[in-house]
């Protein structure tokens, strides 16, 4: 995994936060605050574990989790 993968994942989360992926308000909130709020990171980890995330949003969260950005 390189910096490009992480940047792409963060771009996808920014799109989600703007409402471009048709997800719930809670997921939009978490995507928009992932870098500054531990509760948002925890929410995204839980959503990933609970199979609530789909498609490229799911992959982006997985990428950031592997990179340690959701620690």
PDB file of C-alpha atoms in Angstrom:
ATOM      1  CA  UNK A   1       0.000   0.000   0.000  1.00  0.00           C
ATOM      2  CA  UNK A   2       1.431   3.360  -0.948  1.00  0.00           C
ATOM      3  CA  UNK A   3       0.612   7.017  -0.393  1.00  0.00           C
ATOM      4  CA  UNK A   4      -1.443   7.089  -3.590  1.00  0.00           C
ATOM      5  CA  UNK A   5      -3.786   4.372  -2.276  1.00  0.00           C
ATOM      6  CA  UNK A   6      -4.254   6.256   0.980  1.00  0.00           C
ATOM      7  CA  UNK A   7      -4.895   9.552  -0.835  1.00  0.00           C
ATOM      8  CA  UNK A   8      -7.460   7.856  -3.097  1.00  0.00           C
ATOM      9  CA  UNK A   9      -9.201   6.350  -0.063  1.00  0.00           C
ATOM     10  CA  UNK A  10      -9.350   9.742   1.640  1.00  0.00           C
ATOM     11  CA  UNK A  11     -10.803  11.249  -1.553  1.00  0.00           C
ATOM     12  CA  UNK A  12     -13.564   8.640  -1.533  1.00  0.00           C
ATOM     13  CA  UNK A  13     -14.360   9.413   2.100  1.00  0.00           C
ATOM     14  CA  UNK A  14     -14.529  13.107   1.215  1.00  0.00           C
ATOM     15  CA  UNK A  15     -17.028  12.264  -1.555  1.00  0.00           C
ATOM     16  CA  UNK A  16     -19.089  10.259   0.936  1.00  0.00           C
ATOM     17  CA  UNK A  17     -19.040  13.168   3.379  1.00  0.00           C
ATOM     18  CA  UNK A  18     -20.429  15.424   0.638  1.00  0.00           C
ATOM     19  CA  UNK A  19     -23.255  12.959   0.007  1.00  0.00           C
ATOM     20  CA  UNK A  20     -22.058  11.641  -3.339  1.00  0.00           C
ATOM     21  CA  UNK A  21     -22.428   7.933  -2.491  1.00  0.00           C
ATOM     22  CA  UNK A  22     -25.964   7.720  -1.134  1.00  0.00           C
ATOM     23  CA  UNK A  23     -25.141   6.484   2.359  1.00  0.00           C
ATOM     24  CA  UNK A  24     -26.776   7.222   5.688  1.00  0.00           C
ATOM     25  CA  UNK A  25     -26.341  10.519   7.494  1.00  0.00           C
ATOM     26  CA  UNK A  26     -24.358   8.750  10.205  1.00  0.00           C
ATOM     27  CA  UNK A  27     -21.872   7.345   7.689  1.00  0.00           C
ATOM     28  CA  UNK A  28     -21.560  10.757   6.025  1.00  0.00           C
ATOM     29  CA  UNK A  29     -20.807  12.277   9.447  1.00  0.00           C
ATOM     30  CA  UNK A  30     -18.178   9.639  10.212  1.00  0.00           C
ATOM     31  CA  UNK A  31     -16.527   9.967   6.807  1.00  0.00           C
ATOM     32  CA  UNK A  32     -16.292  13.720   7.178  1.00  0.00           C
ATOM     33  CA  UNK A  33     -14.797  13.600  10.656  1.00  0.00           C
ATOM     34  CA  UNK A  34     -12.651  10.500  10.392  1.00  0.00           C
ATOM     35  CA  UNK A  35      -9.367  12.361  10.797  1.00  0.00           C
ATOM     36  CA  UNK A  36     -10.381  14.440  13.816  1.00  0.00           C
ATOM     37  CA  UNK A  37     -12.836  12.388  15.872  1.00  0.00           C
ATOM     38  CA  UNK A  38     -12.058   9.033  17.442  1.00  0.00           C
ATOM     39  CA  UNK A  39     -15.792   8.279  17.638  1.00  0.00           C
ATOM     40  CA  UNK A  40     -16.028   8.664  13.850  1.00  0.00           C
ATOM     41  CA  UNK A  41     -13.128   6.252  13.320  1.00  0.00           C
ATOM     42  CA  UNK A  42     -14.736   3.778  15.704  1.00  0.00           C
ATOM     43  CA  UNK A  43     -18.068   4.126  13.898  1.00  0.00           C
ATOM     44  CA  UNK A  44     -16.398   3.381  10.538  1.00  0.00           C
ATOM     45  CA  UNK A  45     -14.578   0.339  11.953  1.00  0.00           C
ATOM     46  CA  UNK A  46     -17.859  -0.973  13.384  1.00  0.00           C
ATOM     47  CA  UNK A  47     -19.693  -0.325  10.110  1.00  0.00           C
ATOM     48  CA  UNK A  48     -17.015  -2.242   8.228  1.00  0.00           C
ATOM     49  CA  UNK A  49     -17.225  -5.161  10.649  1.00  0.00           C
ATOM     50  CA  UNK A  50     -21.013  -5.162  10.400  1.00  0.00           C
ATOM     51  CA  UNK A  51     -20.988  -5.206   6.572  1.00  0.00           C
ATOM     52  CA  UNK A  52     -22.802  -1.853   6.383  1.00  0.00           C
ATOM     53  CA  UNK A  53     -20.338  -0.464   3.846  1.00  0.00           C
ATOM     54  CA  UNK A  54     -20.529  -1.270   0.152  1.00  0.00           C
ATOM     55  CA  UNK A  55     -18.360  -0.896  -2.927  1.00  0.00           C
ATOM     56  CA  UNK A  56     -15.540   1.582  -3.108  1.00  0.00           C
ATOM     57  CA  UNK A  57     -16.537   3.132   0.233  1.00  0.00           C
ATOM     58  CA  UNK A  58     -15.944  -0.242   1.890  1.00  0.00           C
ATOM     59  CA  UNK A  59     -12.608  -0.613   0.120  1.00  0.00           C
ATOM     60  CA  UNK A  60     -11.551   2.904   1.114  1.00  0.00           C
ATOM     61  CA  UNK A  61     -12.281   2.238   4.787  1.00  0.00           C
ATOM     62  CA  UNK A  62     -10.402  -1.081   4.585  1.00  0.00           C
ATOM     63  CA  UNK A  63      -7.418   0.668   3.004  1.00  0.00           C
ATOM     64  CA  UNK A  64      -7.329   3.337   5.692  1.00  0.00           C
ATOM     65  CA  UNK A  65      -7.719   0.714   8.419  1.00  0.00           C
ATOM     66  CA  UNK A  66      -4.750  -1.238   7.059  1.00  0.00           C
ATOM     67  CA  UNK A  67      -2.717   1.966   6.809  1.00  0.00           C
ATOM     68  CA  UNK A  68      -3.400   2.740  10.448  1.00  0.00           C
ATOM     69  CA  UNK A  69      -5.463   5.842   9.698  1.00  0.00           C
ATOM     70  CA  UNK A  70      -8.433   4.471  11.655  1.00  0.00           C
ATOM     71  CA  UNK A  71      -6.451   3.487  14.726  1.00  0.00           C
TER      72      UNK A  71
END
